[in-house]
Coordinates of C-alpha atoms and ligand atoms in Angstrom, one line a residue:
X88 CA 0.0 0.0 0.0
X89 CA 1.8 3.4 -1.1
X90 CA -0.6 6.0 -0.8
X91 CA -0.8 6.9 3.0
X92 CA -2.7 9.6 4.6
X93 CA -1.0 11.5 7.3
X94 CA -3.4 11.5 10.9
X95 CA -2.5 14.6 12.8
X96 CA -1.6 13.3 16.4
X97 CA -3.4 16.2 19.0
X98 CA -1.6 15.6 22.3
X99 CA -4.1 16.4 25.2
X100 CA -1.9 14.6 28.0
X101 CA -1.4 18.0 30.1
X102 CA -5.1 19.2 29.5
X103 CA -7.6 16.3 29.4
X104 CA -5.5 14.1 30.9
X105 CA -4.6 16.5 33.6
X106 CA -8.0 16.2 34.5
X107 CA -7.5 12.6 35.9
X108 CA -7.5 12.5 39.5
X109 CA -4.3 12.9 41.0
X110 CA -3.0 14.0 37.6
X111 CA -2.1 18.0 38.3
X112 CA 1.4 19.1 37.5
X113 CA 3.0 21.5 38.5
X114 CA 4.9 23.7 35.7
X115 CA 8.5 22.1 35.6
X116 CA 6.5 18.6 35.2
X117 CA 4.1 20.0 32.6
X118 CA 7.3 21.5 30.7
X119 CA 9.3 17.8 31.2
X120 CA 6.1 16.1 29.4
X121 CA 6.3 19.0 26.7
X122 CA 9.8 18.3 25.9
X123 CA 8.8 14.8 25.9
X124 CA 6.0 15.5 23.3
X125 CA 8.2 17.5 21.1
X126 CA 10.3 14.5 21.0
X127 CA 7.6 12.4 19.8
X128 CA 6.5 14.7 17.0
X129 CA 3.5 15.2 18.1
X130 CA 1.4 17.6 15.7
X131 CA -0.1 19.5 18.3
X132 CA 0.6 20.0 22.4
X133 CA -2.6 21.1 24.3
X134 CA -0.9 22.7 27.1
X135 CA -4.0 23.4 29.7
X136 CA -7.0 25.7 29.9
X137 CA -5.2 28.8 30.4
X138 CA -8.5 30.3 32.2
X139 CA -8.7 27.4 34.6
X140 CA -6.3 28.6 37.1
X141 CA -3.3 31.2 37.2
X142 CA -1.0 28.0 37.2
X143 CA -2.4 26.7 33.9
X144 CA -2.3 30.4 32.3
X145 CA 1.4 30.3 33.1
X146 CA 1.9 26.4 32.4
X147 CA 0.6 27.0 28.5
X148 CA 2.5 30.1 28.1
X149 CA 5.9 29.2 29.2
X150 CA 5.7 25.6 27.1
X151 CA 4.3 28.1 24.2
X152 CA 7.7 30.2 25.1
X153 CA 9.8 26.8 25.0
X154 CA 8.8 24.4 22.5
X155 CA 9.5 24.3 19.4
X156 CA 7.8 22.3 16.4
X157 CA 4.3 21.1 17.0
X158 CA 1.5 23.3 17.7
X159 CA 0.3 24.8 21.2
X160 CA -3.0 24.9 21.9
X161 CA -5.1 26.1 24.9
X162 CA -8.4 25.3 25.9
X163 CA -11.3 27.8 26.0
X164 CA -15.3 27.6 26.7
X165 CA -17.4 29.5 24.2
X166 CA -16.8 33.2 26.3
X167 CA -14.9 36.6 25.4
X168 CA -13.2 35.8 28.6
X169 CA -12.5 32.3 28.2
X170 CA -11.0 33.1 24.6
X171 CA -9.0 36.2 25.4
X172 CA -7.2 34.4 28.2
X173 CA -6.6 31.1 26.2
X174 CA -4.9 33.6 23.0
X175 CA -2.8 35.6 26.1
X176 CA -1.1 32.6 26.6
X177 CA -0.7 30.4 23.6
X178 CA 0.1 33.4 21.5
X179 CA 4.1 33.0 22.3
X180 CA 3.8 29.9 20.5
X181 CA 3.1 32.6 17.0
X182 CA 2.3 30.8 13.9
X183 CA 1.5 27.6 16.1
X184 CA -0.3 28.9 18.4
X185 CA -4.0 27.3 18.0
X186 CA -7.0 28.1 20.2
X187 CA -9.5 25.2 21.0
X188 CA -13.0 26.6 21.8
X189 CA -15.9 24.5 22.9
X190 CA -19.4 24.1 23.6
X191 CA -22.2 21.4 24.2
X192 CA -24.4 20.5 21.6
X193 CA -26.6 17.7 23.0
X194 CA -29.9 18.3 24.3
X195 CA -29.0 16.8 27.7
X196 CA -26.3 19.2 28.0
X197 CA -28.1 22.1 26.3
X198 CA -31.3 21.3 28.8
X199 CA -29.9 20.7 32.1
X200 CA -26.3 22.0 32.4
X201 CA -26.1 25.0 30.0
X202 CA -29.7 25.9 29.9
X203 CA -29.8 27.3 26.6
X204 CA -31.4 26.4 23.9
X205 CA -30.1 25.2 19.9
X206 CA -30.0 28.4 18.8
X207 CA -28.4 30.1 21.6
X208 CA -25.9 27.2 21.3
X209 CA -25.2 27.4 18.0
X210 CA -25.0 31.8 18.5
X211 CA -22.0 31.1 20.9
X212 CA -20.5 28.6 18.6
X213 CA -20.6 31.0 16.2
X214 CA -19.3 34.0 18.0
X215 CA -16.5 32.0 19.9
X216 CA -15.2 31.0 17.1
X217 CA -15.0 34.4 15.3
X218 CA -13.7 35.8 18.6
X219 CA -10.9 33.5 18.6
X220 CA -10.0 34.0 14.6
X221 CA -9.6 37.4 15.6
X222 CA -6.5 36.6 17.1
X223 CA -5.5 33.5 14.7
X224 CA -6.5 31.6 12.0
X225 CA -5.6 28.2 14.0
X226 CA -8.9 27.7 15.6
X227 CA -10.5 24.7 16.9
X228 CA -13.9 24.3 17.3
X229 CA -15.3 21.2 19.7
X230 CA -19.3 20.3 19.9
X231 CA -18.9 18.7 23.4
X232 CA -21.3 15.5 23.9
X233 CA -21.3 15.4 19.9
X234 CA -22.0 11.3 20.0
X235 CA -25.4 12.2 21.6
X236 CA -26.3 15.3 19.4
X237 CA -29.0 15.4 17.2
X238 CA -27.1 14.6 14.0
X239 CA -29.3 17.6 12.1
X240 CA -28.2 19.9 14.8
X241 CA -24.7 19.0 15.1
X242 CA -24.0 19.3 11.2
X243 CA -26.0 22.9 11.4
X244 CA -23.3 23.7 14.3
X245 CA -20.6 22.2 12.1
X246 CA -21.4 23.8 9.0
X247 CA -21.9 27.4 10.8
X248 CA -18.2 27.3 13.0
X249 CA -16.6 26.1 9.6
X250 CA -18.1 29.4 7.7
X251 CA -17.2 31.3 10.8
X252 CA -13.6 31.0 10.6
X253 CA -12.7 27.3 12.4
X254 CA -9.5 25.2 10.7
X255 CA -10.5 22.1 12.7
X256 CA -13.7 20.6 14.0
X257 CA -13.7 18.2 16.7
X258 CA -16.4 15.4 16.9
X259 CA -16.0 14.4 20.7
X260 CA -17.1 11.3 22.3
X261 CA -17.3 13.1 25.7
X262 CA -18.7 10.4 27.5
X263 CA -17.1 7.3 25.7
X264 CA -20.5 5.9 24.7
X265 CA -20.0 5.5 20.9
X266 CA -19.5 2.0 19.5
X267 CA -17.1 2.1 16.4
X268 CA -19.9 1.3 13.5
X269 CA -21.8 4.1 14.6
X270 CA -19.1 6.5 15.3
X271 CA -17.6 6.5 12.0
X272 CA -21.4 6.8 10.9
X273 CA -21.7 9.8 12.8
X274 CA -18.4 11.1 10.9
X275 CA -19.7 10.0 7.5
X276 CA -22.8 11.6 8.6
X277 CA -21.4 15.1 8.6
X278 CA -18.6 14.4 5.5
X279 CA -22.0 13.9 3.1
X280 CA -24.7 16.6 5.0
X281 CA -22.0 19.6 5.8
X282 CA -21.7 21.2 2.8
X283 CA -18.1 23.3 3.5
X284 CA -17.0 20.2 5.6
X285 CA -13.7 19.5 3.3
X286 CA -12.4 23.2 4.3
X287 CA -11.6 21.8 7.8
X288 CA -9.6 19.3 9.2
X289 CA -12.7 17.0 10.8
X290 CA -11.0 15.3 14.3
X291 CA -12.2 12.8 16.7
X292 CA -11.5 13.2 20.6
X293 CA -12.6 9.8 22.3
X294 CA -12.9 8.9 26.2
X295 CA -13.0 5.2 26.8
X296 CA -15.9 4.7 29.0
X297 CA -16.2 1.6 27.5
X298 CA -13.0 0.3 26.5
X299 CA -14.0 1.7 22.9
X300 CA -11.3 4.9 22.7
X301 CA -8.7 3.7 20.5
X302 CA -11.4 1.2 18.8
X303 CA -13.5 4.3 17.8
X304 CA -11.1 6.9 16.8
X305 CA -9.8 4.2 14.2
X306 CA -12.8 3.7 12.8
X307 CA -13.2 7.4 12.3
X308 CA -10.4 7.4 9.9
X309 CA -11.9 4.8 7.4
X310 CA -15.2 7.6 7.8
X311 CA -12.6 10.6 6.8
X312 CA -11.3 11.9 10.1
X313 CA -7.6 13.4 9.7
X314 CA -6.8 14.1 13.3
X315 CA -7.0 12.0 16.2
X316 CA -6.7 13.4 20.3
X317 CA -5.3 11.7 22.8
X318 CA -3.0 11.5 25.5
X319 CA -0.1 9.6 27.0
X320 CA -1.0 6.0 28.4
X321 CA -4.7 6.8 27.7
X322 CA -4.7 9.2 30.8
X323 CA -8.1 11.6 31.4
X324 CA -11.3 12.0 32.8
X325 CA -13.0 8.9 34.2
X326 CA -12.0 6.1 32.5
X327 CA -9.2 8.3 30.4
X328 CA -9.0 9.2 26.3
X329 CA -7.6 7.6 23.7
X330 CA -4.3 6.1 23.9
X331 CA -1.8 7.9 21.9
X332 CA 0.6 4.8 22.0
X333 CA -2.1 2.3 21.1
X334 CA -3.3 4.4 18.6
X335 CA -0.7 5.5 16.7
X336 CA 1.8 1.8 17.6
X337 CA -1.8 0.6 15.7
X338 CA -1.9 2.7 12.8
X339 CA 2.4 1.4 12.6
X340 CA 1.6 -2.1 12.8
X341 CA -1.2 -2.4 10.5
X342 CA 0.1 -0.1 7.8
X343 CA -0.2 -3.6 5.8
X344 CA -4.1 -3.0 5.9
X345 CA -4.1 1.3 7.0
X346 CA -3.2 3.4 4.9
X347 CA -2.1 5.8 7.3
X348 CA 0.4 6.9 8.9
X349 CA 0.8 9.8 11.6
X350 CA 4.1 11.9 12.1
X351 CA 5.4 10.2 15.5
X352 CA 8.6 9.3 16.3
X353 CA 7.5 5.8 17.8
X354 CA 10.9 5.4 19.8
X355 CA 10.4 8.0 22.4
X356 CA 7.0 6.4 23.4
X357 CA 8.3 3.9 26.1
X358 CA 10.2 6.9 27.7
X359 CA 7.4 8.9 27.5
X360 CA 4.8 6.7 29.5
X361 CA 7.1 6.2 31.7
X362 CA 8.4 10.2 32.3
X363 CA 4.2 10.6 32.5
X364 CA 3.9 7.8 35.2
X365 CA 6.7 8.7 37.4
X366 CA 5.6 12.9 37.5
X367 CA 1.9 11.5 38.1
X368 CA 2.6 8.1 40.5
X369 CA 0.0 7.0 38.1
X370 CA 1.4 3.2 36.9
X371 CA 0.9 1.8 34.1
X372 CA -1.0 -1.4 34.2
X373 CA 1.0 -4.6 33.6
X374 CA -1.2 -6.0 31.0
X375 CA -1.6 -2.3 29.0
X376 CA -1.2 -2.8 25.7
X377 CA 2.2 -1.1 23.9
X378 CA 3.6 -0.2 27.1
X379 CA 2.8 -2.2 30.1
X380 CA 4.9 -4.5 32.0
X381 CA 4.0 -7.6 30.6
X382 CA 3.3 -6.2 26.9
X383 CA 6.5 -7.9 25.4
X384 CA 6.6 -10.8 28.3
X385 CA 6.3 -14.4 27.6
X386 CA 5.3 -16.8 30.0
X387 CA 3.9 -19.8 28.4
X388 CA 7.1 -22.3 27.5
X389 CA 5.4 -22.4 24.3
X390 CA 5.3 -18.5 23.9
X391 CA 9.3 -18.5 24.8
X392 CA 10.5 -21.4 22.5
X393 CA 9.0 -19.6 19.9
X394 CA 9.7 -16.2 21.0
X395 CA 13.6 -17.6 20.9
X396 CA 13.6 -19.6 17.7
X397 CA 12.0 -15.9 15.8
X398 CA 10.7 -13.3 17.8
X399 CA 7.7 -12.8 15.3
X400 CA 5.9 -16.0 16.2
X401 CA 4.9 -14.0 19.2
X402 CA 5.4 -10.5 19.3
X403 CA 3.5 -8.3 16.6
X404 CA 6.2 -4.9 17.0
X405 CA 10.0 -5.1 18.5
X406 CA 10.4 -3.1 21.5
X407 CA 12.8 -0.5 19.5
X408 CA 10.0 0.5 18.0
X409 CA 8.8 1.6 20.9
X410 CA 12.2 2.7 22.1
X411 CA 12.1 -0.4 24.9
X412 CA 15.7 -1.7 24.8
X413 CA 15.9 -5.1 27.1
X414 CA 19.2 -3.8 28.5
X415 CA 17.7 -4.3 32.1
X416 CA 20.3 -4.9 34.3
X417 CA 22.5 -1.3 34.3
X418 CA 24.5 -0.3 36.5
X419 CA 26.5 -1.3 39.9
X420 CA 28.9 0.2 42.7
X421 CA 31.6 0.2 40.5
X422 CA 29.7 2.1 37.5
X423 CA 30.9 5.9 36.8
X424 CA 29.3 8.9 36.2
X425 CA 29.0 8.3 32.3
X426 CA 27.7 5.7 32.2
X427 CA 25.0 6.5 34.5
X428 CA 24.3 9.9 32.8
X429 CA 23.8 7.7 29.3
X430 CA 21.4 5.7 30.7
X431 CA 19.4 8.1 32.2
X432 CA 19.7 9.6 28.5
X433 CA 18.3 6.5 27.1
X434 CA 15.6 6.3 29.8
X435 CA 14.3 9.9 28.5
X436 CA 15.6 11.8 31.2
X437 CA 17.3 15.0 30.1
X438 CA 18.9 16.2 33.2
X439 CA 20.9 19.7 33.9
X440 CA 24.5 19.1 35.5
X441 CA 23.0 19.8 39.0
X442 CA 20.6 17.6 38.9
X443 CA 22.8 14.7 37.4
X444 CA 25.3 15.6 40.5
X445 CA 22.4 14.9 42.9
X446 CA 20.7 11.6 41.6
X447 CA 24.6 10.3 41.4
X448 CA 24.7 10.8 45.0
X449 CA 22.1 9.0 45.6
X450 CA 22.8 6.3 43.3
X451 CA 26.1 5.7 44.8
X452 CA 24.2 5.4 48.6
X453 CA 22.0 2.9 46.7
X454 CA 24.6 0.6 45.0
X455 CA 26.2 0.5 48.3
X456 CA 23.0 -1.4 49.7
X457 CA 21.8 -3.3 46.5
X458 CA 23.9 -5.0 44.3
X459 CA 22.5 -4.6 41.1
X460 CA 20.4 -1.1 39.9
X461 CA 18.0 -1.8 37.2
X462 CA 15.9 0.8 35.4
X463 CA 13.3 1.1 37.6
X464 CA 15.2 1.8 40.3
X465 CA 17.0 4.9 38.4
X466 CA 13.0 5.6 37.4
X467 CA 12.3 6.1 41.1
X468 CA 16.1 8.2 42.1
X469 CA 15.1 10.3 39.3
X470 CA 11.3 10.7 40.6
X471 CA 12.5 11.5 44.6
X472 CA 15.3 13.5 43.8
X473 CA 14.4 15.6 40.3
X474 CA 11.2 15.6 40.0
X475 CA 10.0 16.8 43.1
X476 CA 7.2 19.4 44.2
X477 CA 8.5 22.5 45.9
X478 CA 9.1 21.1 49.1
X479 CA 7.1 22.9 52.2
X480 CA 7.5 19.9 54.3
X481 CA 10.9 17.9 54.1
X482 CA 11.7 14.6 55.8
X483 CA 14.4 14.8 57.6
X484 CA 14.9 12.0 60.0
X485 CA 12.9 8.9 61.0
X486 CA 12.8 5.8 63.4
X487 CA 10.3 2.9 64.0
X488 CA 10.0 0.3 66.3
X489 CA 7.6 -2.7 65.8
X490 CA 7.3 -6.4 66.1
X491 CA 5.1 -8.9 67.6
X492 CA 4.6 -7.3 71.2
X493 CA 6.0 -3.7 71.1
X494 CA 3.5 -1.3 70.1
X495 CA 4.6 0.3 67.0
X496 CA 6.1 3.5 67.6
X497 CA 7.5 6.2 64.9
X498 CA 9.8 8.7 65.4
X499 CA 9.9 11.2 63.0
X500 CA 11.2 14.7 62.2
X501 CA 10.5 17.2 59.6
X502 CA 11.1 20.5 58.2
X503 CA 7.9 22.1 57.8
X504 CA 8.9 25.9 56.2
X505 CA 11.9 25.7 57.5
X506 CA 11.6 25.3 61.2
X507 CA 12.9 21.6 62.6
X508 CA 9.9 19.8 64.1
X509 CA 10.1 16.1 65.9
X510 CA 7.5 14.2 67.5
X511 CA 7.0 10.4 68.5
X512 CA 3.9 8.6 68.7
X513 CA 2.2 5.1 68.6
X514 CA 0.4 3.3 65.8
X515 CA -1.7 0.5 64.8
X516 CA 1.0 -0.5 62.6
X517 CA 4.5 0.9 62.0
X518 CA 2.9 2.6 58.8
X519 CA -0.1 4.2 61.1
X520 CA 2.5 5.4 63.6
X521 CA 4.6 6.9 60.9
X522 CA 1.2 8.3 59.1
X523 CA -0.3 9.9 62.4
X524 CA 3.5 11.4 63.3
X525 CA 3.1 13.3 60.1
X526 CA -0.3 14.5 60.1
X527 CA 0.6 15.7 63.7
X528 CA 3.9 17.6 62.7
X529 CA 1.8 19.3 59.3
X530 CA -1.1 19.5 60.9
X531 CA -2.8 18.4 57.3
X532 CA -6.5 17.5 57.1
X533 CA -5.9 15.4 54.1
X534 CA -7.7 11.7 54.0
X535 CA -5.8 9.2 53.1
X536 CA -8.1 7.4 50.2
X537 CA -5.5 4.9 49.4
X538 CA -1.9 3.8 50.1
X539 CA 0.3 0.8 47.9
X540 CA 3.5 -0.5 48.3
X541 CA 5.3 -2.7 45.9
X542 CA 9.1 -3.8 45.0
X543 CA 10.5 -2.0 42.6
X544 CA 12.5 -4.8 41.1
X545 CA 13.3 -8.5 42.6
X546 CA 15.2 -9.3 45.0
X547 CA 14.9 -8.9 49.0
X548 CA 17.6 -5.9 48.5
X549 CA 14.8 -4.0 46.3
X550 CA 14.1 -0.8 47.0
X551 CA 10.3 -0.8 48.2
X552 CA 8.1 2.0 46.2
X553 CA 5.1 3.6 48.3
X554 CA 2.4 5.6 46.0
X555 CA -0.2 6.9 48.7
X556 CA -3.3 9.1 47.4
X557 CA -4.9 11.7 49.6
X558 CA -7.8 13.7 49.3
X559 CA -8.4 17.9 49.9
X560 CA -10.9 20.2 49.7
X561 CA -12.3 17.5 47.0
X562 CA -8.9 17.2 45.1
X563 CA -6.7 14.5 45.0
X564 CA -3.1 14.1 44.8
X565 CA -1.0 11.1 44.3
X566 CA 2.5 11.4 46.3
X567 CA 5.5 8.5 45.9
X568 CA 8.7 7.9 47.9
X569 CA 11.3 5.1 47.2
X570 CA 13.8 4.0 49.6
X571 CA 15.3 0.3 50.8
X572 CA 13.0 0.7 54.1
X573 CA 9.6 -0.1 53.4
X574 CA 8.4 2.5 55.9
X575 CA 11.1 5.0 55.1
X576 CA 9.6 4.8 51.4
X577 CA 6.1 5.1 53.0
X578 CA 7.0 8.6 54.9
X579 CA 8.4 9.7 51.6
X580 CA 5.5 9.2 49.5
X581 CA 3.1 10.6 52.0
X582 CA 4.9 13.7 52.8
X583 CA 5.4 13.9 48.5
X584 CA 1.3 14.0 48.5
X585 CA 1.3 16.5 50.8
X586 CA 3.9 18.8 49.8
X587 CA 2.1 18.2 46.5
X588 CA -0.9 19.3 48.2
X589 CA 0.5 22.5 49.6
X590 CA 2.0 24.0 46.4
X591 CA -0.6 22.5 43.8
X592 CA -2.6 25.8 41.9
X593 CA -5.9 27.4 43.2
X594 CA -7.9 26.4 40.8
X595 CA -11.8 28.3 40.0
X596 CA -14.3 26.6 39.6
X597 CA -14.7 25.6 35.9
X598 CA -17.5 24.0 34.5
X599 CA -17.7 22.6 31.8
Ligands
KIV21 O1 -14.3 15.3 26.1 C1 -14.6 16.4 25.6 O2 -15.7 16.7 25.1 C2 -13.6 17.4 25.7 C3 -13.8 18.7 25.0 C4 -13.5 19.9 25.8 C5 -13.0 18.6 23.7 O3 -12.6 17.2 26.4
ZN22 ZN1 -12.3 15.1 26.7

């Protein structure tokens, strides 16, 4: 097959997939994923919803600022405000700067959220869009809820924000309801009934309520759809979007049968799920398709006598192409600075001198304690020691006793803004005394909704890896630690969640 169509990729990672919860990021985090999408190739980085909070406004302008290459859109509700705000940032990005404007279109949304009626929908369609080509001619128009619009209404909407100025039109599957027969139906719907449809670029945006994300926004392309949005390991709202490395690893892997092809550079996808999982504490599952543990494992005997005679009897892409290498095993005590700064390279990590000096310090202590330091393991220095919130609380020192008949008691002393603090206190477990010794010194009202811990690798010299997820004022955050001590790692991740807590951005109330 010769003739290939190019599928714009539309990177929503730091906006809808911010919206997971636990997702936020913090500027430098949002910027490391923007690097990481310019490495990729991405067509188009949308960078936040610059009206959402003061953190987002300066999020999308400083990655307009810095990137270079794809696009940088920001998000914006059909409103003067909402526009004006979304151009004030993006519009360092100059000829790429793009503004995204939405609003619903479906009667349940028209009825009971926006209470408005067709025509007033379709006037603030209309007028957003004209607002925003004020500023640029890279406007996006989205019909929110589109899968449950009246297909009459939605190709009126279409047809009007297309005459109005809009480069792109964006057929969302907001609540991941669609089934792929009828999605692509709804696209062929509006390619034969929207009369100026060909002078925009008609894109699908798909949530995977049911599993049907990826599923979908293929089908879309066989209806005529020539951009696709999605984010990093399928992160987003609920149930998360489209899967950026499933879709596009799809479109690679089939090209025998697709005749598309997208402008990614497939080898920087394994670094970027896992740059995205270790700034979130969001894992990956094992069994996720492209990226997960267990994607290119074989367990079966079966599976590896055949995977060893030719790797094709079982696996359907290399890991290269994915820019997986199998070199597991890395580094030691005896390993020098080089050759830890190349692998970190290879891992995605682009590190400043500084921060190479400090995560070799720490690598050092480690080797000294474990033998052998595997990826993961320079995953998680990188994580604790780069990556890391602004720190309001820091852990200084800690101690716990427990066993079968002491009651567990922590020990524990922090920095909270800059003052030393120490208190001691008992515990249901050595985890609960450690927990409760925290609380005490920050005197946090977070709840703790949920706490894991896990080895990072095998071995009983592993370092243990902690995620724990509290809750505030109705936002979550997700906090990690690392460490050889189980509890050590524990007290890490929890003070992580709350430092990440303290310095995440005020956001206003948006809806939707
Ligand atoms: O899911 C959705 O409808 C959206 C729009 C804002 C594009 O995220
Ligand atoms: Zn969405």
């Amino acid at each position: 097959m010769s003739e290939k169509k190019t599928i714009r990729i539309f990177d929503t990672t730091l906006r809808d997939g911010e919206q997971s919860p636990g997702a936020s990021m913090n500027l430098d985090e949002k910027l490391r994923i923007a690097h990481q999408l310019e490495k990729l190739n991405v067509d188009v980085i949308e960078a936040g919803f610059p009206i959402a909070s003061d953190g987002d406004f300066e999020a999308v302008k400083k990655i307009a600022r810095t990137i270079k290459g794809p696009m940088i859109a920001g998000l914006a509700r059909a409103g003067d405000e909402d526009i004006d705000r979304a151009w004030q940032a993006v519009q360092y990005a100059g000829e790429r700067a793009l503004i995204h404007t939405f609003i619903a279109t479906s009667d349940i949304h028209m009825q009971r959220k926006l209470l408005m009626s067709e025509n007033q929908v379709l006037d603030a369609a209309v007028r957003a869009v004209r607002r925003a080509t004020g500023y640029t001619p890279n406007v996006e128009f989205s019909a929110e809820d589109a899968v449950r619009t009246r297909l009459p209404f939605l190709a009126r909407v279409v047809e009007a924000v297309i005459d109005a100025g809009a480069r792109t039109v964006n057929i969302p599957d907001t609540v991941g309801y669609a089934m792929p027969s009828e999605f692509a139906g709804i696209i062929s719907y509006l390619k034969n009934n929207v009369p100026n449809i060909d002078k925009a670029v008609l894109s699908v945006h798909c949530h995977n309520d049911l599993g049907l994300a990826v599923a979908n926004s293929l089908a879309a392309l066989d209806a005529g759809a020539e951009q696709i949005e999605c984010t990093i390991n399928g992160i987003g709202e609920r149930a998360g979007n489209c899967s950026m490395e499933e879709v596009v690893m799809a479109l690679r892997t089939r090209h025998d049968i697709l005749p598309y092809t997208t402008n990614v550079n497939t080898e920087h996808i394994y670094a970027a799920s896992k740059l995205l999982s270790t700034i979130t504490g969001i894992v990956v599952q094992p069994n996720k398709a492209v990226v997960g543990a267990n994607a290119f494992a074989h367990e079966a005997g079966i599976h590896q006598h055949g995977v060893l005679m030719d790797k094709l009897t079982y696996e359907i892409m290399t890991t290269e192409s994915i820019g997986l290498t199998h070199n597991k095993l890395v580094l030691g005590k005896h390993s020098g600075r080089h050759a830890f700064t190349e692998r970190l390279k290879e891992l995605g990590y682009e590190l400043s001198r500084e921060d190479i000096n400090k995560a070799f310090i720490r690598f050092k202590s480690l080797a000294d304690s474990k033998k052998e330091i595997f990826d993961e393991d320079l995953d998680a220095i990188v994580a604790d020691e780069i990556i890391r919130v602004p720190e309001k609380y820091k852990l200084l020192q800690m101690n716990v006793s427990s066993g079968s008949f002491a009651a567990p008691t922590a020990t524990v002393e922090l920095e909270v803004d800059g003052k030393v603090k120490k208190t001691a206190l008992m515990g249901d477990g050595p985890v609960d005394a450690t927990f409760k010794a925290i609380k005490k010194l920050t005197k946090s009202k977070a709840r703790l909704l949920q706490f894991t811990i896990g080895a990072i690798t095998g071995g009983t010299d592993a370092q243990g890896e902690c995620t724990v997820r509290l809750e505030e004022d109705g936002r979550e955050v997700l906090g990690q630690g690392a460490h050889p001590d189980i509890i050590v790692a524990s007290a890490k991740a929890y003070v992580n969640a709350l430092n990440k807590a303290a310095t995440r951005p005020k956001r206003t109330e948006i809806h939707l």
